[in-house]
Coordinates of C-alpha atoms and ligand atoms in Angstrom, one line a residue:
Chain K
X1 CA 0.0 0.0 0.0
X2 CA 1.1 3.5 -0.5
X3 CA 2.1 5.2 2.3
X4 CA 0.2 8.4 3.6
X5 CA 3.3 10.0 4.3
X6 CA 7.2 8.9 3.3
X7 CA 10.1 11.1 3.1
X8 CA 13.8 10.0 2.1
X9 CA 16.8 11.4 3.7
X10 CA 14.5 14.8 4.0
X11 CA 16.4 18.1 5.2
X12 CA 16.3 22.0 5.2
X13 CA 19.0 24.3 6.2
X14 CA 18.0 27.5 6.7
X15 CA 20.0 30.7 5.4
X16 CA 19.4 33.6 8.1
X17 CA 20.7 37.3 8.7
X18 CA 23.1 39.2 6.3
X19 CA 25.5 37.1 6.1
X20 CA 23.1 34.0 4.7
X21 CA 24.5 32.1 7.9
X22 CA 23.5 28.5 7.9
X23 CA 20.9 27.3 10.4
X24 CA 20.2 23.4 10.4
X25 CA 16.5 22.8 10.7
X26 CA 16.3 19.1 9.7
X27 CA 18.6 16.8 8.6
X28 CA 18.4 13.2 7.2
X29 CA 14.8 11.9 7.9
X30 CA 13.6 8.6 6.6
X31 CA 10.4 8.0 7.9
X32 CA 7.1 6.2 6.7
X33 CA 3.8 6.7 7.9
X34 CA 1.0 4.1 6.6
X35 CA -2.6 4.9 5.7
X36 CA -4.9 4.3 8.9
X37 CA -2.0 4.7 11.5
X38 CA -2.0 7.5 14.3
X39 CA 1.5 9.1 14.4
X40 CA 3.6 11.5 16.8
X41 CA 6.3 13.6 16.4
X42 CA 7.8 14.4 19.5
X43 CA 11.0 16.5 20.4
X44 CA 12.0 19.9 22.3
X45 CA 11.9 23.7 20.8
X46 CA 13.6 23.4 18.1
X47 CA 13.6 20.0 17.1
X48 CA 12.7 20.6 13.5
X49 CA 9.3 19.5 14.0
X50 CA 7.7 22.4 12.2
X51 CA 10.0 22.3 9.6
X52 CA 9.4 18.8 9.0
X53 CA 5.5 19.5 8.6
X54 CA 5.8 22.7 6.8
X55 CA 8.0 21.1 4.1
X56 CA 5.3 17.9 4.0
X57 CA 2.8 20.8 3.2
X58 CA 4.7 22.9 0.4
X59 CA 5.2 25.8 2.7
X60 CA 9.0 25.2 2.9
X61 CA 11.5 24.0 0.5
X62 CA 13.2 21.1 1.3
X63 CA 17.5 21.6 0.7
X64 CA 18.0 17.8 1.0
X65 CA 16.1 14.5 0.0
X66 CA 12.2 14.2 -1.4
X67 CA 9.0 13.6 0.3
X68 CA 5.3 12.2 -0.5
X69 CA 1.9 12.4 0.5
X70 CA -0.4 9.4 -0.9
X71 CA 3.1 8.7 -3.7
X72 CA 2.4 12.2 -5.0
X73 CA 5.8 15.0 -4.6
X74 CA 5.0 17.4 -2.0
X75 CA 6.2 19.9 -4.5
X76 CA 3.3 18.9 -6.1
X77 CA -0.1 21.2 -4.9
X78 CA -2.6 18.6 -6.2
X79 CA -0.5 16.3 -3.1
X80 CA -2.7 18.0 -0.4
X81 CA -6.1 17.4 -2.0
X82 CA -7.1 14.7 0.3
X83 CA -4.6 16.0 3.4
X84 CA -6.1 18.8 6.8
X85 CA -3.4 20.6 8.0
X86 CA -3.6 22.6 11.3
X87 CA -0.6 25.3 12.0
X88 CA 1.5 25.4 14.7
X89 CA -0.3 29.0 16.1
X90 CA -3.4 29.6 13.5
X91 CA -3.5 33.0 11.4
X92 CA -7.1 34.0 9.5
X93 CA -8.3 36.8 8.0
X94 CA -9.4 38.8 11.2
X95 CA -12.4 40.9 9.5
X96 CA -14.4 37.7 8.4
X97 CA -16.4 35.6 10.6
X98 CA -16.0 31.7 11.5
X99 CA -18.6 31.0 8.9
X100 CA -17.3 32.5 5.9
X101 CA -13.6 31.9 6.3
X102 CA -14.6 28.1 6.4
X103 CA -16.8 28.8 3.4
X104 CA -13.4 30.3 1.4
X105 CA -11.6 27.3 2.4
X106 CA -14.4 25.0 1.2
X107 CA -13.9 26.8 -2.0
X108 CA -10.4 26.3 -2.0
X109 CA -11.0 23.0 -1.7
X110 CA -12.9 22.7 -4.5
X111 CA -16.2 21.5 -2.6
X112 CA -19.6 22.1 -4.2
X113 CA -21.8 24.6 -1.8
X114 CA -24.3 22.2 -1.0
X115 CA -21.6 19.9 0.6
X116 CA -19.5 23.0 2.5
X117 CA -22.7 24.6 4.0
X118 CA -23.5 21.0 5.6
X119 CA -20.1 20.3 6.7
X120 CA -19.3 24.2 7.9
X121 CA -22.5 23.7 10.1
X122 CA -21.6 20.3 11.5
X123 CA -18.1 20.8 12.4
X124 CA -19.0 24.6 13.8
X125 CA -21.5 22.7 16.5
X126 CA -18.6 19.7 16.9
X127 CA -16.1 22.0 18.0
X128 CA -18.9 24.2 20.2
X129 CA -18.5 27.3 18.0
X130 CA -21.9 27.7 17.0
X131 CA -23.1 31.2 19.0
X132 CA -20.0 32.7 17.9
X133 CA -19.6 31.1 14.0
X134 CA -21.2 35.1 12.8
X135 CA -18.4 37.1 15.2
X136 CA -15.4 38.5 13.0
X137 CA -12.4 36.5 13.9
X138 CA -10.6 39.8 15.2
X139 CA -12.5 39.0 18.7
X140 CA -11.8 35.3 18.9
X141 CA -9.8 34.2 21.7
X142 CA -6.7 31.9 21.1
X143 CA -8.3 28.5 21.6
X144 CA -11.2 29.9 19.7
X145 CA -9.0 30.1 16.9
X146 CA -7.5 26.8 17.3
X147 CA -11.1 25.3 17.0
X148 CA -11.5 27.3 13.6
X149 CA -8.4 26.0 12.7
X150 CA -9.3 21.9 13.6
X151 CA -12.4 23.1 11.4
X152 CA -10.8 24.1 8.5
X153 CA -8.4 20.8 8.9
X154 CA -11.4 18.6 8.9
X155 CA -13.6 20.2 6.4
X156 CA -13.5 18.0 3.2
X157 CA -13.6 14.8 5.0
X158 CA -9.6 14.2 4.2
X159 CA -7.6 11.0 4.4
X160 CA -4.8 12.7 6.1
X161 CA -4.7 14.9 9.1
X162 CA -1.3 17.1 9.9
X163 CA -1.6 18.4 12.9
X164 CA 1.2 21.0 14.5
X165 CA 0.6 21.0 18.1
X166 CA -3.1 20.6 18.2
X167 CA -3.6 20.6 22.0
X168 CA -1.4 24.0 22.6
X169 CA -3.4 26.9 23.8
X170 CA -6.6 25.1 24.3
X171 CA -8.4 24.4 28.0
X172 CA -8.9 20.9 29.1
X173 CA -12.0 20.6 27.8
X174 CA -10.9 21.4 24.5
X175 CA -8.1 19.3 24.7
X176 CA -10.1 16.7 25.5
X177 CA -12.0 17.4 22.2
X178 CA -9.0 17.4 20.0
X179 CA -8.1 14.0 21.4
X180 CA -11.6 12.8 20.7
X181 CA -11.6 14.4 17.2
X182 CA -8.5 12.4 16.4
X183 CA -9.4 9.1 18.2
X184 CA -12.9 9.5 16.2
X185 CA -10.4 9.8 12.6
X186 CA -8.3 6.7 12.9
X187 CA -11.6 5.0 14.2
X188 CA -12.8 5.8 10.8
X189 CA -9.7 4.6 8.9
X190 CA -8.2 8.1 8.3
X191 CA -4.4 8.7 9.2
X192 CA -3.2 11.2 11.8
X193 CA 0.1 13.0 11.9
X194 CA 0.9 15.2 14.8
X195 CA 3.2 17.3 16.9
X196 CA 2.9 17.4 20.6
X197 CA 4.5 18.6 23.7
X198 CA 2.0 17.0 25.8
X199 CA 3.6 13.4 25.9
X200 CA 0.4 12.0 28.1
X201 CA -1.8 12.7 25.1
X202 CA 0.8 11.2 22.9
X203 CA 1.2 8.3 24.5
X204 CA -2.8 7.8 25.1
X205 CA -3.7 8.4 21.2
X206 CA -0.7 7.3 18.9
X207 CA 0.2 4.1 17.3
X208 CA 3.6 5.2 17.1
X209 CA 5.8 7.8 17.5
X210 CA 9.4 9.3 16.3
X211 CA 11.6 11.7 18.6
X212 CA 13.4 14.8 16.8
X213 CA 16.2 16.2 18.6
X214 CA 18.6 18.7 17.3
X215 CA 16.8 17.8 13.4
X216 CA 18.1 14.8 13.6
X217 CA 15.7 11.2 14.0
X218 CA 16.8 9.8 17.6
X219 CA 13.9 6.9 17.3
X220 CA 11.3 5.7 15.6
X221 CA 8.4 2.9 16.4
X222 CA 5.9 1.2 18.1
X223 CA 5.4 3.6 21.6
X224 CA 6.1 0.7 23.7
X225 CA 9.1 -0.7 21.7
X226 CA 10.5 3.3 22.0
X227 CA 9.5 3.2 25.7
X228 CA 11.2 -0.1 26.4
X229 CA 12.3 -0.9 30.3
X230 CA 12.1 2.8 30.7
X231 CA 9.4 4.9 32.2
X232 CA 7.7 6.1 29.9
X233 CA 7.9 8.6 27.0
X234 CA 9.2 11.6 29.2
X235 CA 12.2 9.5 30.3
X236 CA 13.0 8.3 27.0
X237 CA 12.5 12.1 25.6
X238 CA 15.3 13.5 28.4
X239 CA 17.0 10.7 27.9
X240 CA 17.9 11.5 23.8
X241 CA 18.0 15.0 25.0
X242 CA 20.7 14.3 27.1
X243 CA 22.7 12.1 24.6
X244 CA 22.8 14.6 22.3
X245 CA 24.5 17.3 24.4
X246 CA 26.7 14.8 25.7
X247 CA 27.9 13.2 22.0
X248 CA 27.9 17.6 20.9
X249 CA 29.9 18.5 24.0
X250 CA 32.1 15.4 23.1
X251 CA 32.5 16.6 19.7
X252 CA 30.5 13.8 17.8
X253 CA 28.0 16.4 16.3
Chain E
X1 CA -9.6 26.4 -11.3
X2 CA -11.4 29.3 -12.0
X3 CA -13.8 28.8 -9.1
X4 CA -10.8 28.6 -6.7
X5 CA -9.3 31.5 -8.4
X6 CA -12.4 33.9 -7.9
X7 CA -12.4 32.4 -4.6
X8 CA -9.3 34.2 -3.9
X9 CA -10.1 37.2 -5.6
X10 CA -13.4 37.3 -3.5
X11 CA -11.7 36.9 -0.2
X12 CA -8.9 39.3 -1.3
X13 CA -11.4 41.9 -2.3
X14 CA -13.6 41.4 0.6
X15 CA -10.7 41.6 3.5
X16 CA -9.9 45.3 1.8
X17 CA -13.6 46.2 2.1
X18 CA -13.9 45.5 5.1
X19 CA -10.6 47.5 6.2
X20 CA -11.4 50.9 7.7
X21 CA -7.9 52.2 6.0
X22 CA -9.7 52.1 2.4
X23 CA -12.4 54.3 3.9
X24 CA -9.7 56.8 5.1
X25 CA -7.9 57.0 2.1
X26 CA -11.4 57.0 0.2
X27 CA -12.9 59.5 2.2
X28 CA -10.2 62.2 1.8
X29 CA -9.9 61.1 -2.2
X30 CA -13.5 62.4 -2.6
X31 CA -12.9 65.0 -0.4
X32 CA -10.2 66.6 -2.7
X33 CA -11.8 65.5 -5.9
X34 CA -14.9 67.8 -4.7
X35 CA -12.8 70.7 -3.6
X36 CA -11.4 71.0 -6.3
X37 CA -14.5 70.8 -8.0
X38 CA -16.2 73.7 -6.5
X39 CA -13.1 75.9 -6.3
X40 CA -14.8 79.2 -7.3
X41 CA -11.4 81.2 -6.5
X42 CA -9.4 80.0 -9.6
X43 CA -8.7 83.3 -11.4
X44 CA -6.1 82.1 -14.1
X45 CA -6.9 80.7 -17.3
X46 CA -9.8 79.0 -18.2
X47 CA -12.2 77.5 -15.0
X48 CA -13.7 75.7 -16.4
X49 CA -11.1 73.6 -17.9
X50 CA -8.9 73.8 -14.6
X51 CA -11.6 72.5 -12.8
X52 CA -12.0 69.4 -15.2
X53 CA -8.4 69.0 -14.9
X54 CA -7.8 69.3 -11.3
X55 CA -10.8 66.6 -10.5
X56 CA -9.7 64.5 -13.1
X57 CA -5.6 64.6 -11.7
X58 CA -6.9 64.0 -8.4
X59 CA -8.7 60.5 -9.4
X60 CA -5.7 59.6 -11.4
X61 CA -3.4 60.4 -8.0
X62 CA -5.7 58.5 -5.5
X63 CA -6.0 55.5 -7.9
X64 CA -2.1 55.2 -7.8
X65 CA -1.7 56.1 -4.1
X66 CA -4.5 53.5 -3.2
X67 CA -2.5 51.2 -5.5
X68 CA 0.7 51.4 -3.8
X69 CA -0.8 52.0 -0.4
X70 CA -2.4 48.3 -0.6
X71 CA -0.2 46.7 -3.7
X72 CA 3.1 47.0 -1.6
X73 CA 1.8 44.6 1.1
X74 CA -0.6 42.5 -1.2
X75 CA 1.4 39.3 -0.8
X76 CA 4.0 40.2 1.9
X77 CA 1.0 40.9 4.3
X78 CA -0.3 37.5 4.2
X79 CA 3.3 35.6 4.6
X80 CA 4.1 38.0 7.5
X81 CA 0.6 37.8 9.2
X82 CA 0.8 34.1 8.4
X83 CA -2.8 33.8 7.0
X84 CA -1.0 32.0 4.1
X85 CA -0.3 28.7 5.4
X86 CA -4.0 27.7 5.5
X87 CA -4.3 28.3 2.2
X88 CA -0.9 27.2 0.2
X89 CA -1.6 23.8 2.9
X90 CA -5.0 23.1 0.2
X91 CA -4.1 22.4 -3.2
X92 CA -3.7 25.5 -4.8
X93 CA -0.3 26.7 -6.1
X94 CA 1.3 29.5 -5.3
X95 CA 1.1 31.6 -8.6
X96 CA -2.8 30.6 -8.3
X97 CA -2.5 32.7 -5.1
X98 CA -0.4 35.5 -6.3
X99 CA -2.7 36.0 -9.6
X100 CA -6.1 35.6 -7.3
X101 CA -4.5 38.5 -5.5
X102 CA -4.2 40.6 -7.9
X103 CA -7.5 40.2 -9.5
X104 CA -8.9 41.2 -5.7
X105 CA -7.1 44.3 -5.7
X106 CA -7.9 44.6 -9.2
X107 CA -11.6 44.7 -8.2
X108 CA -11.0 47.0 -5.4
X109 CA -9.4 49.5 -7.7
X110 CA -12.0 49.4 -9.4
X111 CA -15.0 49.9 -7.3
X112 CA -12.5 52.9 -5.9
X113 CA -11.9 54.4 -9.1
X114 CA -15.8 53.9 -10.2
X115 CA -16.8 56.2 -6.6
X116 CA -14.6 58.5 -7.8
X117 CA -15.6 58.9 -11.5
X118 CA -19.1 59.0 -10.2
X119 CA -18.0 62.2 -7.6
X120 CA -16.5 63.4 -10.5
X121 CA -19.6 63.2 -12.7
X122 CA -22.4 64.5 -10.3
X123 CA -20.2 67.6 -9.1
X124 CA -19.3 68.7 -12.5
X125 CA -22.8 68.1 -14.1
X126 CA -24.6 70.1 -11.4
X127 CA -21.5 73.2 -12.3
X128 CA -20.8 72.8 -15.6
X129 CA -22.2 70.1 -17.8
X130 CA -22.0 66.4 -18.0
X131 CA -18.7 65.3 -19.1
X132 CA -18.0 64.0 -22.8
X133 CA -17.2 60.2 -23.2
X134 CA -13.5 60.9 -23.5
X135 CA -13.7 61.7 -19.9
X136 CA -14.6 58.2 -19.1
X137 CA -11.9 56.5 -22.0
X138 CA -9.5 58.6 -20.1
X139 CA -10.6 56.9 -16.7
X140 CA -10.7 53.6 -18.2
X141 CA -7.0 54.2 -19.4
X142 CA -6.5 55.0 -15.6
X143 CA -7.4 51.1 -15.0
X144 CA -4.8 49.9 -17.3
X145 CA -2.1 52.1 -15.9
X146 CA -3.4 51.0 -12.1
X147 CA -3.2 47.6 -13.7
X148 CA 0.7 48.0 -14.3
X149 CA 1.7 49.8 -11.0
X150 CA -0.5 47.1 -9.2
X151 CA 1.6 44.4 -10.9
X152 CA 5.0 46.0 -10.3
X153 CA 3.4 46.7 -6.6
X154 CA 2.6 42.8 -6.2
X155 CA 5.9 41.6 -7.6
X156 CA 8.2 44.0 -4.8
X157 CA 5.8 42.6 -2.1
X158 CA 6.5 38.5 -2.8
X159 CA 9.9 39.4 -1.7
X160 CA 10.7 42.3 0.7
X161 CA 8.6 44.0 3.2
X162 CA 6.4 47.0 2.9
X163 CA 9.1 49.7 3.9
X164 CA 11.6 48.2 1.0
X165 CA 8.5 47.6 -1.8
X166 CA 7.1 51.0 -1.4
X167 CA 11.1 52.7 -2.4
X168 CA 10.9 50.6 -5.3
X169 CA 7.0 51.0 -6.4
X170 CA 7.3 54.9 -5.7
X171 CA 10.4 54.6 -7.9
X172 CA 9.0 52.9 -10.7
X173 CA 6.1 55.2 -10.6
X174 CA 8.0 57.8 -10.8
X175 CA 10.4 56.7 -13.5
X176 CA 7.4 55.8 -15.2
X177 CA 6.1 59.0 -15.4
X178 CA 9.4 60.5 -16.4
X179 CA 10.1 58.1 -19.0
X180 CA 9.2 60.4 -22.0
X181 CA 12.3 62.7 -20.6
X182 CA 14.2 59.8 -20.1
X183 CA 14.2 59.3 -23.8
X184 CA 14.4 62.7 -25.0
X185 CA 17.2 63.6 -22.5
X186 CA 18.4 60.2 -24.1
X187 CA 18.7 60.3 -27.4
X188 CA 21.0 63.9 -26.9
X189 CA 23.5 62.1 -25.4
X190 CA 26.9 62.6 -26.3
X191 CA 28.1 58.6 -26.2
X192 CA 26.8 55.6 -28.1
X193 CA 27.1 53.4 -25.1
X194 CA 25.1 56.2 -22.7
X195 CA 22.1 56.8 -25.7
X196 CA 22.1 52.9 -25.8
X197 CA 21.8 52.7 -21.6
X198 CA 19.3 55.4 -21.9
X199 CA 17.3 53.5 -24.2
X200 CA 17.3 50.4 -22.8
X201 CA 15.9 51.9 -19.9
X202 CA 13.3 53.3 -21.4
X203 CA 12.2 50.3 -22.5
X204 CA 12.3 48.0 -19.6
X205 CA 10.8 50.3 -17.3
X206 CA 7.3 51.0 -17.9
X207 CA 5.6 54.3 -19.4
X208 CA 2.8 55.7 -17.4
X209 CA 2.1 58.6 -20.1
X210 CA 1.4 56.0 -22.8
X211 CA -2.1 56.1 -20.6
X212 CA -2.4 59.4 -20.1
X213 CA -5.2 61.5 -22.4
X214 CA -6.4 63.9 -19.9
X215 CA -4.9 66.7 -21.3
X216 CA -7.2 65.6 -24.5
X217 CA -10.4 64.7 -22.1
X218 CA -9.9 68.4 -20.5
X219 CA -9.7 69.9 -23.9
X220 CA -13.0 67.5 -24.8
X221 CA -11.2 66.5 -28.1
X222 CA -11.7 63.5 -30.0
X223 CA -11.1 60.2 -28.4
X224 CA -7.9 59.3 -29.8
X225 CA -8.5 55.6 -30.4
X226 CA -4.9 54.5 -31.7
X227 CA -3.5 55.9 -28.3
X228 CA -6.3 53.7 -26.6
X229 CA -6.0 50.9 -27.9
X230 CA -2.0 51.2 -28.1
X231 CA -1.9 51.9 -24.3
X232 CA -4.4 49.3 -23.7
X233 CA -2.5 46.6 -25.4
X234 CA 1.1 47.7 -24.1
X235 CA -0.8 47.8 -20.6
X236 CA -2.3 44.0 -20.5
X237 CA 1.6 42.7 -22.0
X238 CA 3.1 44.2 -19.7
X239 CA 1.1 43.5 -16.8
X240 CA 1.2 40.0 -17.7
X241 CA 5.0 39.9 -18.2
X242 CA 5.8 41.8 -14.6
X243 CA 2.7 39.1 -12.8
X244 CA 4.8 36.4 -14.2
X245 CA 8.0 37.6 -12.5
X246 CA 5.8 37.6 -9.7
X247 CA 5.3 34.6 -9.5
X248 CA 8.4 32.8 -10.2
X249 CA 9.7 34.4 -7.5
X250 CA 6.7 33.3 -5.2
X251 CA 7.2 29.9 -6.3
X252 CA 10.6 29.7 -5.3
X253 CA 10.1 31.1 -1.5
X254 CA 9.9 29.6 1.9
X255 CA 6.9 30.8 3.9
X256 CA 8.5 31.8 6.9
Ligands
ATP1 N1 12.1 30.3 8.9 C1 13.2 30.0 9.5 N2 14.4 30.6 9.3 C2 15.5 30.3 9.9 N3 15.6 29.3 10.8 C3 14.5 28.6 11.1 C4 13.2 28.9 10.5 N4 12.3 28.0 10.9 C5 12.9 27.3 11.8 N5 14.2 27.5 11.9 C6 15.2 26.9 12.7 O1 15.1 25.5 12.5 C7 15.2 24.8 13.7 C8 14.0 23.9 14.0 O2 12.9 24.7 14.2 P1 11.4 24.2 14.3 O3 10.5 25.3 14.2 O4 11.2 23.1 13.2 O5 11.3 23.5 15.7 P2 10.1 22.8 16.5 O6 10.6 21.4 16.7 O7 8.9 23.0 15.8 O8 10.1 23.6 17.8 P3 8.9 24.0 18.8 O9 8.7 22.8 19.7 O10 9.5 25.1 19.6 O11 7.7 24.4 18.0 C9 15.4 25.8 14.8 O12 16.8 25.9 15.1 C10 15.0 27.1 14.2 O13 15.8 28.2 14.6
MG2 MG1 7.1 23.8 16.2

């Protein structure tokens, strides 16, 4: 089967400041994510995460290596047809309201009206936006936004779901309802691709799970293979985090 | 394609709307354009024809300072306020994006220009009478000349901030509307190589008076079609040609 996701040897080095200084943001990932599997990306600031999923969704270049979506290059735009992404911190157009943003990105989509006005409603009362969906976006509160945003992710019904740090900014409750929503996706058969900081929800929703540190892979696999005889995923997380300032102050690096 | 394109147009054109700076900028437009409309002080020349002149220079100067104002951030705004990752994350490409932009602000200009050709009409019918059809070729030439600066505007903003793509639009607008001295000053040059720079010039960078027949429209001459339709085709090339540097170079950027 083709997988949802696959990169090969996949890096970006950044070129910053005057003198185009080079800033490693990923380097080397080989990873493959099959259709119907819940997957986490997990790692400390800086960790490349982000760059990983913005290059996976065309916003970023990739310097080194290729990557898919569904076999199709992610240079490619018709590659996200069937893919939801959620940013790390959503941005939308302040002066519109919940409604009609999700309306544009129906559009974008390519969805017929009859289809976006029944899934705009739905997913507005899923995510418990409904007596705000006509207030302009300018007077949404963070986690507001971030239920816009799982909106827009979910609006066409796709088969893939990239997710940058769904759970940060949001209360309980709506954390909660981001790990329902994405329980209630692989249930159906759809494949999940996240960030998180919150290793509990990782570790309660993923299949498995690869740990970023430095832009480099550390490990990759089954949550319990990755865990091991240790603790759990917090120990193994400090433990990598550990190793690699050890093997950098040792020169390895 | 097209639907996802006049999606973006739409949006674009709806955001600005809503934006209390086009208002400003609006407001004080008409507010000139009907000062200088019901100046009764003018005691030089003819004041009739000053009149006609000085409302029709005023629509042609807000049209181009409303086209900076918003072209120079057209693109640049939505990488910066990071509005653009939800929609380069669909499938759409990026010169999809950069050419549904345009058209939105293409709309906006015109629904700008239209309010102030209507001003225009109603103050100078109730003074004097209502204005010939060369009036309105002349603001339909404005569009194609709005057309160019808007292009030039979008292709500074898919690379460098506002600041940095409003010194370059101001100075292609202003070269622009030089470019007729450029040439003449030009072609007396003393050197082969320097006449040859000159004229090089004049051809790359564009030339705003190709679209200019107000003079004519003040004067209520004839409509001089070949000018028209000369500017008009010179206008849609070139806009065309300066969009598609746009783009290339949007295709080629990270997001940040
Ligand atoms: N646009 C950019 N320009 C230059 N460097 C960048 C850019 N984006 C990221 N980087 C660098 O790449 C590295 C990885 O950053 P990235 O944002 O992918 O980390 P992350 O794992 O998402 O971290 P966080 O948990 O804080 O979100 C960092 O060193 C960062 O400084
Ligand atoms: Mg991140």
């Amino acid at each position: 089967m083709t997988p949802a996701i696959s990169t090969q040897n996949l890096g970006k080095t950044y070129r910053v400041g005057f003198f185009m200084r080079r800033v490693r943001g990923l380097h080397d990932l080989t990873l493959d994510v099959q259709p119907g599997e819940a997957f986490g990306l997990i790692g400390p600031n800086g960790a490349g995460k982000t760059t990983a999923i913005k290059i996976l969704m065309g916003l970023h270049r990739s310097t080194e290596g290729a990557a898919q979506l569904f076999g199709v290059d992610v240079g490619v735009p018709a590659s996200r047809q069937r893919v939801g992404f959620l940013p790390e911190r959503p941005y939308f157009y302040a002066h519109l309201t919940a409604r009609e943003v999700l309306h544009f990105y129906g559009q974008l989509f390519g969805m017929p009206k009859a289809l976006r006005h029944q899934r705009v409603e739905m997913l507005i009362e899923r995510v418990a936006l409904t007596r705000f969906a006509d207030v302009t976006l300018a007077k949404y509160s963070k986690g507001m936004l971030q239920r816009v945003g799982l909106c827009q992710a979910l609006l066409h019904d796709p088969d893939l779901i990239v997710l940058d740090e769904p759970m940060s900014g949001l209360d309980p409750l709506g954390r909660a309802l981001v790990r329902d929503l994405i329980l209630e996706q692989r249930a159906a058969g759809k494949t999940v691709f996240f960030s998180s900081h919150i290793l509990s929800d990782v570790e309660a929703i993923c299949d498995r799970v690869a740990i970023l540190v430095g832009g480099e892979l550390r490990e990759c696999g089954l949550i319990a293979d990755v865990v091991a005889d240790r603790e759990n995923l917090e120990a193994v997380l400090l433990g990598e985090m550990a190793a690699v300032t050890d093997e950098s102050a040792l020169g390895v690096l | 394609m097209i639907r996802k394109l006049w999606a973006l147009a739409h949006n674009t054109f709806r955001e600005a709307v809503r934006d209390r700076i086009l208002y400003s900028i609006l407001f004080f437009a008409v507010g000139v354009i009907a000062l200088s409309l019901v100046t009764q002080e003018i005691t030089v020349g003819d004041r009739d024809k000053v009149v006609r002149s000085v409302g029709l220079g005023a629509v042609a100067a807000f049209g181009s300072i409303m086209s900076m104002f918003l072209g120079i951030s057209l693109v640049w705004g939505e990488v910066e306020k990071k509005t653009v990752y939800t929609i380069l994350s669909k499938p759409i490409s990026r010169w999809m994006f950069v050419l549904g932009k345009y058209l939105g602000m293409m709309m906006t200009l015109s629904v700008v220009v239209a309010i102030m050709g209507l001003v225009y009409t109603v103050l100078l019918s109730a003074q004097q009478t209502f204005p010939p059809a060369i009036v309105y070729v002349s603001m339909g030439l404005l569009m194609v000349e709005l057309m160019l600066l808007t292009s030039w505007a979008t292709l500074f903003s898919t690379y460098s901030a506002p600041t940095t793509a409003a010194g370059f639009t101001l100075a292609v607008f202003v070269i622009g509307h030089l470019a007729d001295d450029i040439w003449l000053y030009g072609s007396q040059l003393e050197s082969p190589a320097a006449r040859a720079i000159a004229r090089a010039l004049y051809w790359v960078l564009p030339n705003f008076e190709m679209f200019n027949i107000r003079a004519q429209a003040v004067h209520e001459m004839a409509i001089p079609w070949p000018v028209v339709v000369g500017g008009l085709g010179y206008g849609l090339m070139y806009s065309a040609g300066v969009l598609c540097c746009a783009m290339w170079v949007f295709e080629r950027r990270d997001l940040k």
